[in-house]
Coordinates of C-alpha atoms and ligand atoms in Angstrom, one line a residue:
M257 CA 16.0 -5.2 -20.0
P258 CA 12.2 -4.9 -19.9
D259 CA 10.3 -7.0 -17.4
S260 CA 8.8 -10.2 -18.6
V261 CA 5.2 -10.3 -20.0
P262 CA 2.9 -11.2 -17.1
Q263 CA 1.2 -14.6 -17.3
P264 CA -2.7 -14.6 -17.2
V265 CA -3.9 -15.0 -13.6
D266 CA -6.8 -17.3 -13.0
R267 CA -8.9 -14.8 -11.2
Q268 CA -12.3 -15.2 -9.5
L269 CA -14.2 -12.0 -10.2
P270 CA -17.8 -11.3 -9.1
T271 CA -19.1 -9.7 -12.4
E272 CA -18.3 -9.5 -16.1
E273 CA -17.8 -5.7 -15.5
S274 CA -15.0 -6.4 -13.0
G275 CA -13.3 -8.6 -15.5
E276 CA -13.3 -5.7 -18.0
L277 CA -11.9 -3.4 -15.3
I278 CA -9.0 -5.8 -14.7
A279 CA -8.3 -6.0 -18.4
L280 CA -8.3 -2.2 -18.6
V281 CA -5.8 -2.0 -15.7
R282 CA -3.6 -4.7 -17.3
D283 CA -3.5 -2.7 -20.5
I284 CA -2.5 0.6 -18.7
A285 CA 0.0 -1.4 -16.7
Q286 CA 1.6 -2.9 -19.8
R287 CA 1.5 0.3 -21.9
E288 CA 2.1 3.1 -19.3
I289 CA 3.7 1.6 -16.2
A290 CA 5.9 -1.5 -16.8
P291 CA 8.1 -0.1 -19.7
R292 CA 9.5 2.7 -17.6
A293 CA 9.6 1.0 -14.2
A294 CA 13.2 -0.2 -14.1
E295 CA 14.7 3.1 -15.4
E296 CA 12.6 5.3 -13.2
E297 CA 13.2 3.2 -10.1
E298 CA 16.9 3.4 -10.8
S299 CA 16.8 7.2 -11.1
G300 CA 14.3 7.8 -8.3
H301 CA 11.7 9.4 -10.5
F302 CA 8.2 9.7 -9.1
P303 CA 5.6 9.3 -11.9
R304 CA 3.2 12.1 -10.8
K305 CA 1.6 12.3 -14.3
L306 CA 0.8 8.6 -14.1
F307 CA -1.2 9.2 -10.9
S308 CA -3.2 11.9 -12.7
L309 CA -3.9 9.4 -15.5
L310 CA -5.0 6.8 -12.9
S311 CA -7.2 9.4 -11.3
S312 CA -8.9 10.4 -14.5
S313 CA -9.4 6.7 -15.4
G314 CA -11.3 6.3 -12.1
L315 CA -8.6 4.1 -10.5
L316 CA -7.8 6.3 -7.4
G317 CA -11.3 6.0 -5.9
L318 CA -12.4 2.5 -6.7
P319 CA -13.6 1.2 -3.3
Y320 CA -15.4 4.4 -2.4
A321 CA -19.0 5.4 -3.0
G322 CA -20.1 6.6 -6.4
E323 CA -22.0 9.5 -5.0
H324 CA -18.8 11.3 -4.0
G325 CA -16.8 10.3 -7.1
G326 CA -15.7 6.8 -6.1
G327 CA -15.9 3.7 -8.2
D328 CA -18.4 1.7 -6.1
Q329 CA -16.3 -1.4 -6.5
P330 CA -16.2 -4.2 -3.9
Y331 CA -12.9 -4.5 -2.1
E332 CA -12.2 -7.9 -3.7
V333 CA -12.1 -6.2 -7.1
Y334 CA -10.2 -3.1 -5.9
L335 CA -7.5 -5.4 -4.4
Q336 CA -7.0 -7.3 -7.6
V337 CA -6.6 -4.0 -9.4
L338 CA -3.9 -3.1 -6.9
E339 CA -2.2 -6.5 -7.5
E340 CA -2.0 -5.8 -11.2
L341 CA -0.6 -2.3 -10.7
A342 CA 2.0 -3.6 -8.1
A343 CA 3.1 -6.4 -10.5
A344 CA 3.9 -3.7 -13.1
R345 CA 5.6 -1.4 -10.5
L346 CA 5.3 -1.4 -6.7
T347 CA 5.7 2.4 -6.4
V348 CA 2.4 2.7 -8.3
G349 CA 0.4 -0.1 -6.6
L350 CA 1.6 1.0 -3.1
G351 CA 0.9 4.6 -4.1
V352 CA -2.7 3.9 -5.0
S353 CA -3.1 1.9 -1.8
V354 CA -1.6 4.7 0.4
H355 CA -3.8 7.3 -1.4
S356 CA -6.9 5.1 -0.6
L357 CA -5.7 4.9 3.0
A358 CA -5.5 8.7 3.1
C359 CA -9.1 9.0 1.9
H360 CA -10.5 6.6 4.5
A361 CA -10.9 9.0 7.4
L362 CA -12.9 11.6 5.4
A363 CA -15.0 8.9 3.6
G364 CA -15.8 7.0 6.8
Y365 CA -15.9 9.6 9.5
G366 CA -16.3 13.0 7.8
S367 CA -19.7 14.9 7.9
E368 CA -21.9 14.9 4.8
E369 CA -20.8 18.5 4.3
Q370 CA -17.1 17.7 4.5
R371 CA -17.5 14.7 2.2
A372 CA -19.4 16.7 -0.5
K373 CA -16.8 19.4 -0.4
W374 CA -13.5 17.5 -0.6
L375 CA -14.0 13.8 -1.5
P376 CA -14.8 14.2 -5.2
D377 CA -11.4 15.9 -5.9
M378 CA -9.6 13.3 -3.8
L379 CA -11.3 10.3 -5.4
G380 CA -11.2 11.4 -9.0
G381 CA -10.1 15.0 -9.4
G382 CA -6.4 14.4 -9.8
L383 CA -5.4 15.0 -6.1
L384 CA -2.9 12.6 -4.4
G385 CA -2.9 11.9 -0.7
A386 CA -0.6 11.0 2.2
Y387 CA -1.4 9.3 5.5
C388 CA 0.6 10.8 8.4
L389 CA 0.7 8.6 11.5
S390 CA 4.3 7.6 12.1
E391 CA 6.8 9.9 13.8
P392 CA 10.6 9.7 14.4
S393 CA 10.0 8.3 17.9
S394 CA 6.8 6.5 17.4
G395 CA 6.4 3.7 14.8
S396 CA 5.0 0.5 16.1
D397 CA 3.8 2.3 19.3
A398 CA 1.9 4.8 17.2
A399 CA -0.4 5.8 20.1
S400 CA 2.6 7.6 21.7
L401 CA 2.7 10.1 18.9
R402 CA 3.8 13.7 19.9
T403 CA 2.6 16.0 17.1
R404 CA 0.3 18.4 18.8
A405 CA -2.8 20.2 17.6
V406 CA -3.8 23.1 19.9
R407 CA -7.1 24.9 19.6
D408 CA -7.0 28.6 18.7
G409 CA -10.5 30.0 18.3
E410 CA -12.1 28.3 15.3
D411 CA -8.8 26.9 14.2
W412 CA -6.2 24.3 15.2
I413 CA -2.4 24.9 15.2
I414 CA -0.5 21.8 14.4
T415 CA 3.2 21.4 15.4
G416 CA 5.5 18.4 15.2
T417 CA 7.2 16.0 12.8
K418 CA 5.8 13.0 10.9
A419 CA 8.2 10.4 9.6
W420 CA 8.3 7.9 6.7
I421 CA 5.5 9.6 4.9
T422 CA 4.8 8.0 1.5
H423 CA 4.2 10.9 -1.0
G424 CA 5.8 13.3 1.5
G425 CA 6.5 16.5 -0.4
V426 CA 4.3 15.6 -3.4
A427 CA 0.9 15.0 -1.8
D428 CA -1.9 17.4 -2.3
F429 CA -3.6 16.5 1.0
C430 CA -2.5 14.8 4.2
T431 CA -4.6 12.9 6.7
V432 CA -2.8 13.8 9.9
L433 CA -3.1 12.2 13.3
A434 CA -2.2 14.7 16.1
R435 CA -2.5 14.9 19.8
T436 CA -5.3 17.1 21.1
G437 CA -5.7 15.7 24.6
E438 CA -4.4 13.2 27.1
E439 CA -1.4 10.8 26.5
G440 CA -2.2 7.6 24.8
A441 CA -4.7 6.5 22.2
R442 CA -7.7 8.5 23.4
G443 CA -6.0 11.9 23.1
I444 CA -5.6 11.8 19.3
T445 CA -7.6 13.5 16.6
A446 CA -7.6 13.3 12.8
F447 CA -7.3 16.3 10.5
L448 CA -7.3 16.8 6.7
V449 CA -4.5 19.2 5.9
P450 CA -3.8 20.7 2.5
G451 CA -0.4 19.7 1.1
D452 CA 0.5 23.3 0.5
A453 CA -0.5 24.7 3.9
P454 CA 1.8 27.4 5.2
G455 CA 4.2 26.0 7.8
L456 CA 4.2 22.5 6.3
E457 CA 7.6 21.5 4.9
A458 CA 8.9 18.2 3.5
A459 CA 12.5 17.0 4.2
L460 CA 14.5 15.4 1.4
P461 CA 13.2 11.9 0.7
E462 CA 14.8 9.0 2.5
K463 CA 17.5 7.1 0.6
K464 CA 15.7 3.7 0.5
M465 CA 16.8 0.2 -0.4
G466 CA 14.0 -0.1 -3.0
M467 CA 10.9 1.8 -4.3
K468 CA 13.2 4.7 -4.9
G469 CA 10.6 6.2 -7.2
S470 CA 8.2 6.5 -4.3
P471 CA 9.1 9.5 -2.2
T472 CA 9.2 8.7 1.6
A473 CA 9.9 11.8 3.6
Q474 CA 9.6 13.5 7.0
L475 CA 7.0 16.2 7.1
H476 CA 7.6 19.2 9.5
F477 CA 4.5 21.0 10.8
D478 CA 5.6 24.3 12.1
G479 CA 2.4 26.0 13.5
V480 CA 0.2 24.8 10.6
R481 CA -3.2 26.4 11.0
V482 CA -6.3 24.5 9.9
P483 CA -9.9 25.4 10.6
D484 CA -12.0 23.2 12.8
A485 CA -14.0 22.3 9.7
R486 CA -11.0 20.2 8.7
R487 CA -11.2 18.0 11.8
L488 CA -12.4 14.5 10.8
G489 CA -14.5 12.7 13.4
E490 CA -14.7 13.6 17.0
E491 CA -11.9 15.0 19.2
G492 CA -10.1 11.9 20.6
Q493 CA -11.5 9.6 17.9
G494 CA -8.4 9.8 15.7
F495 CA -6.6 6.7 16.8
A496 CA -9.7 4.5 16.3
I497 CA -10.0 6.1 12.8
A498 CA -6.3 5.5 12.1
L499 CA -6.6 1.8 13.1
S500 CA -9.7 1.3 11.0
A501 CA -8.0 2.8 8.0
L502 CA -5.1 0.4 8.6
D503 CA -7.3 -2.7 8.6
S504 CA -8.3 -1.9 5.1
G505 CA -4.9 -0.6 4.1
R506 CA -3.2 -3.8 5.2
L507 CA -5.3 -5.7 2.7
G508 CA -3.9 -3.3 0.0
I509 CA -0.4 -4.1 1.1
A510 CA -1.2 -7.9 1.0
A511 CA -2.5 -7.5 -2.6
C512 CA 0.6 -5.5 -3.6
A513 CA 2.8 -8.2 -2.2
V514 CA 1.1 -10.8 -4.2
G515 CA 1.6 -8.6 -7.3
V516 CA 5.3 -8.3 -6.7
A517 CA 5.6 -12.1 -6.1
Q518 CA 3.6 -12.9 -9.2
A519 CA 5.9 -10.6 -11.3
A520 CA 9.0 -12.4 -9.8
L521 CA 7.5 -15.8 -10.6
D522 CA 6.7 -14.8 -14.2
E523 CA 10.2 -13.6 -14.7
A524 CA 11.7 -16.7 -13.1
L525 CA 9.6 -19.0 -15.2
G526 CA 10.4 -17.2 -18.4
Y527 CA 14.1 -17.3 -17.7
A528 CA 14.2 -21.0 -16.5
T529 CA 12.5 -22.2 -19.7
G530 CA 15.0 -20.4 -21.9
R531 CA 18.3 -20.9 -20.1
L532 CA 20.1 -24.1 -21.2
Q533 CA 22.6 -25.9 -18.9
F534 CA 23.7 -29.5 -19.4
G535 CA 21.9 -29.3 -22.8
R536 CA 18.5 -28.8 -21.3
P537 CA 16.4 -25.8 -20.0
V538 CA 17.1 -25.4 -16.3
A539 CA 13.4 -25.5 -15.8
D540 CA 13.6 -29.3 -16.6
F541 CA 15.6 -30.0 -13.4
Q542 CA 13.6 -31.1 -10.5
G543 CA 15.6 -28.9 -8.1
L544 CA 14.2 -25.8 -9.9
R545 CA 10.8 -27.3 -10.8
F546 CA 10.0 -27.9 -7.1
M547 CA 11.2 -24.4 -6.2
L548 CA 8.9 -22.9 -8.9
A549 CA 6.0 -25.0 -7.7
D550 CA 6.5 -23.8 -4.1
M551 CA 6.7 -20.2 -5.3
A552 CA 3.4 -20.6 -7.3
T553 CA 1.7 -22.2 -4.3
R554 CA 2.6 -19.4 -1.9
I555 CA 1.3 -16.9 -4.4
E556 CA -2.1 -18.7 -4.8
A557 CA -2.4 -19.2 -1.0
G558 CA -1.7 -15.5 -0.5
R559 CA -4.2 -14.4 -3.1
A560 CA -6.9 -16.7 -1.6
L561 CA -6.2 -15.3 1.9
Y562 CA -6.4 -11.6 1.0
L563 CA -9.5 -12.3 -1.1
S564 CA -11.3 -14.2 1.7
A565 CA -10.6 -11.2 4.1
A566 CA -11.8 -8.8 1.4
R567 CA -15.0 -10.8 1.0
L568 CA -15.7 -10.6 4.7
R569 CA -15.2 -6.8 4.5
D570 CA -17.5 -6.6 1.5
A571 CA -20.2 -8.5 3.4
G572 CA -19.9 -6.0 6.3
R573 CA -18.4 -8.5 8.7
P574 CA -15.4 -8.1 11.0
F575 CA -12.2 -8.7 9.1
S576 CA -9.4 -7.2 11.2
R577 CA -7.8 -10.5 12.2
Q578 CA -8.0 -11.8 8.7
A579 CA -6.5 -8.6 7.3
A580 CA -3.5 -8.9 9.7
M581 CA -3.1 -12.6 8.6
A582 CA -3.2 -11.6 4.9
K583 CA -0.7 -8.8 5.4
L584 CA 1.6 -11.1 7.4
F585 CA 1.4 -14.1 5.0
C586 CA 1.4 -12.3 1.7
T587 CA 4.4 -10.1 2.5
D588 CA 6.4 -13.0 3.9
A589 CA 5.5 -14.9 0.8
A590 CA 6.6 -12.1 -1.4
M591 CA 10.0 -12.0 0.4
S592 CA 10.6 -15.7 0.0
V593 CA 9.3 -15.8 -3.6
T594 CA 11.5 -12.9 -4.7
I595 CA 14.6 -14.4 -3.0
D596 CA 13.9 -17.6 -4.8
A597 CA 13.4 -15.8 -8.1
V598 CA 16.9 -14.4 -7.8
Q599 CA 18.2 -17.9 -7.2
V600 CA 16.4 -19.3 -10.3
L601 CA 18.2 -16.7 -12.5
G602 CA 21.6 -17.6 -10.9
G603 CA 24.3 -14.9 -11.4
Y604 CA 22.0 -12.9 -13.7
G605 CA 19.5 -12.7 -11.0
Y606 CA 22.0 -10.7 -8.9
T607 CA 22.4 -8.0 -11.6
A608 CA 20.3 -5.0 -12.4
D609 CA 19.9 -6.4 -15.9
F610 CA 16.9 -8.3 -14.7
P611 CA 14.1 -7.0 -12.4
V612 CA 14.2 -9.8 -9.8
E613 CA 16.8 -8.1 -7.6
R614 CA 14.6 -5.0 -7.5
Y615 CA 11.5 -7.1 -6.6
M616 CA 13.5 -8.6 -3.7
R617 CA 14.5 -5.2 -2.4
E618 CA 10.9 -3.9 -2.9
A619 CA 9.3 -6.9 -1.1
K620 CA 11.4 -6.1 2.1
A621 CA 9.5 -2.8 2.5
L622 CA 6.2 -4.6 2.6
Q623 CA 7.1 -6.6 5.7
I624 CA 7.6 -3.3 7.5
V625 CA 4.9 -0.8 6.3
E626 CA 1.5 -0.4 7.9
G627 CA 2.5 -2.4 11.0
T628 CA 5.6 -4.6 10.9
N629 CA 4.9 -8.3 10.6
Q630 CA 5.7 -8.6 14.3
I631 CA 2.9 -6.2 15.0
Q632 CA 0.6 -8.2 12.7
R633 CA 1.3 -11.3 14.9
M634 CA 0.4 -9.2 18.0
V635 CA -2.9 -8.2 16.3
I636 CA -3.7 -11.8 15.4
A637 CA -2.8 -13.1 18.8
R638 CA -5.0 -10.5 20.5
H639 CA -8.0 -11.5 18.4
L640 CA -7.4 -15.2 19.2
A641 CA -7.6 -14.3 22.9
G642 CA -10.6 -12.1 22.6
P643 CA -14.3 -12.7 21.9
E644 CA -14.0 -11.6 18.2
S645 CA -12.2 -14.8 17.4
R646 CA -15.0 -17.1 18.4
Ligands
FAD251 C1 8.8 2.6 2.6 C2 8.1 3.0 3.8 C3 6.9 3.7 3.7 C4 6.1 4.1 4.8 N1 5.0 4.9 4.6 C5 4.4 5.4 5.7 C6 3.3 6.3 5.6 O1 2.9 6.7 4.4 N2 2.7 6.8 6.7 C7 3.1 6.5 7.9 O2 2.5 7.0 8.9 N3 4.1 5.6 8.1 C8 4.8 5.1 7.0 N4 5.8 4.2 7.2 C9 6.3 3.9 8.6 C10 6.0 2.5 9.0 O3 4.6 2.3 9.3 C11 6.9 2.2 10.2 O4 8.2 2.1 9.7 C12 6.5 0.9 10.9 O5 5.3 1.0 11.5 C13 7.6 0.5 12.0 O6 7.9 1.6 12.8 P1 9.4 1.9 13.1 O7 10.1 2.0 11.7 O8 9.5 3.1 13.9 O9 10.0 0.7 13.8 P2 9.9 0.4 15.4 O10 8.6 0.5 15.8 O11 11.0 1.2 16.1 O12 10.3 -1.2 15.4 C14 11.7 -1.6 15.3 C15 11.6 -3.2 15.4 O13 11.0 -3.6 16.7 C16 9.9 -4.4 16.4 N5 8.9 -4.2 17.5 C17 8.4 -3.0 17.9 N6 7.5 -3.2 18.9 C18 7.4 -4.6 19.0 C19 6.6 -5.4 19.9 N7 5.8 -4.9 20.8 N8 6.8 -6.8 19.8 C20 7.7 -7.3 18.9 N9 8.5 -6.5 18.0 C21 8.3 -5.2 18.1 C22 9.4 -4.1 15.0 O14 8.7 -5.1 14.4 C23 10.7 -3.8 14.3 O15 11.3 -5.0 13.9 C24 6.6 3.8 6.1 C25 7.8 3.0 6.3 C26 8.5 2.7 5.2 C27 9.8 1.9 5.4

């Protein structure tokens, strides 16, 4: 059964142009993404051509500078685009967010020469990116990563295994964090590695609970040679670069979470107004009305929180604490809203005939990726104790 038609969202957008952008994205989402979402998620099909379409429509580089092929959009607009894409299909919203994360190191820390050479193809030339930080033995404790890059003349030789890599095996480029020096955060350096570099192999994708259309795979680096010209930032600066990318990326995850929650609410509302029990639509019963009211309130609160963090970022102010709060709150909200949506549909909610069980499985991933919600609490608490919070 097709997913329900999304309800209009009362968005606050900074310009008329951004309203037109959101309308364009909704149109693409309804025509190109939503109709195939359920079937392709069931079969595990990754919609590579769709990402090419998004790239040629300018939707893979929205928050980046126009001079290198980006869309020059404020983060508050980019995130609402992500929300619309994720509401149609999380594999697509999250994919765009991860791609953007993979572009961050080059856009923010690359030299002018590096940016001019590679960014245009990454932002609008059809390429798709992966962000390679996690490893089999280092997830939350990412600074203990073991993948090593060793200098060999003008080149670096990278050896090790990255784990859980979104777009692993399909990405055209990989932003890779590897150890070039001492143990800990200060011995890590960032590299831009072509997806087809000799010695780089992807394992079979993980068999996940949800987002089966989004390939998540280990990447094995077996003596992958990259020239020093592909080092991004200074030697030893990689972990700071990785964290700065994650501050922005977490806002993307928050927006995706609100999109999934909104889709679940739309579906639940549509069902509850049409389903009759005791001679009345079940939406008439206060038990369900209050549940729907709570779901809608969590969604609005989440949207407001990610937008307020995005506006700080757009104003050039610190936003790390607020990004962690938005990621924590929005993904927990998506989990509870999607669980409630299954409840609103009763037995039908527990079947694959309706999309709410898929939304529930998808929401779970968002509480884990880009720093689990336990790690977000650690980040928030650290800020509360430090000078940034005052
Ligand atoms: C679908 C999916 C896509 C992903 N995509 C990417 C990607 O593109 N690139 C990438 O680099 N990674 C990616 N990841 C990896 C993801 O970032 C990690 O799974 C995450 O950071 C957690 O690491 P871990 O799985 O090793 O769990 P662990 O770090 O082993 O944590 C296990 C449990 O312990 C808790 N825990 C750990 N330390 C603490 C602490 N100090 N205090 C309290 N609790 C703690 C965690 O919250 C968790 O509940 C992806 C993961 C998934 C599931």
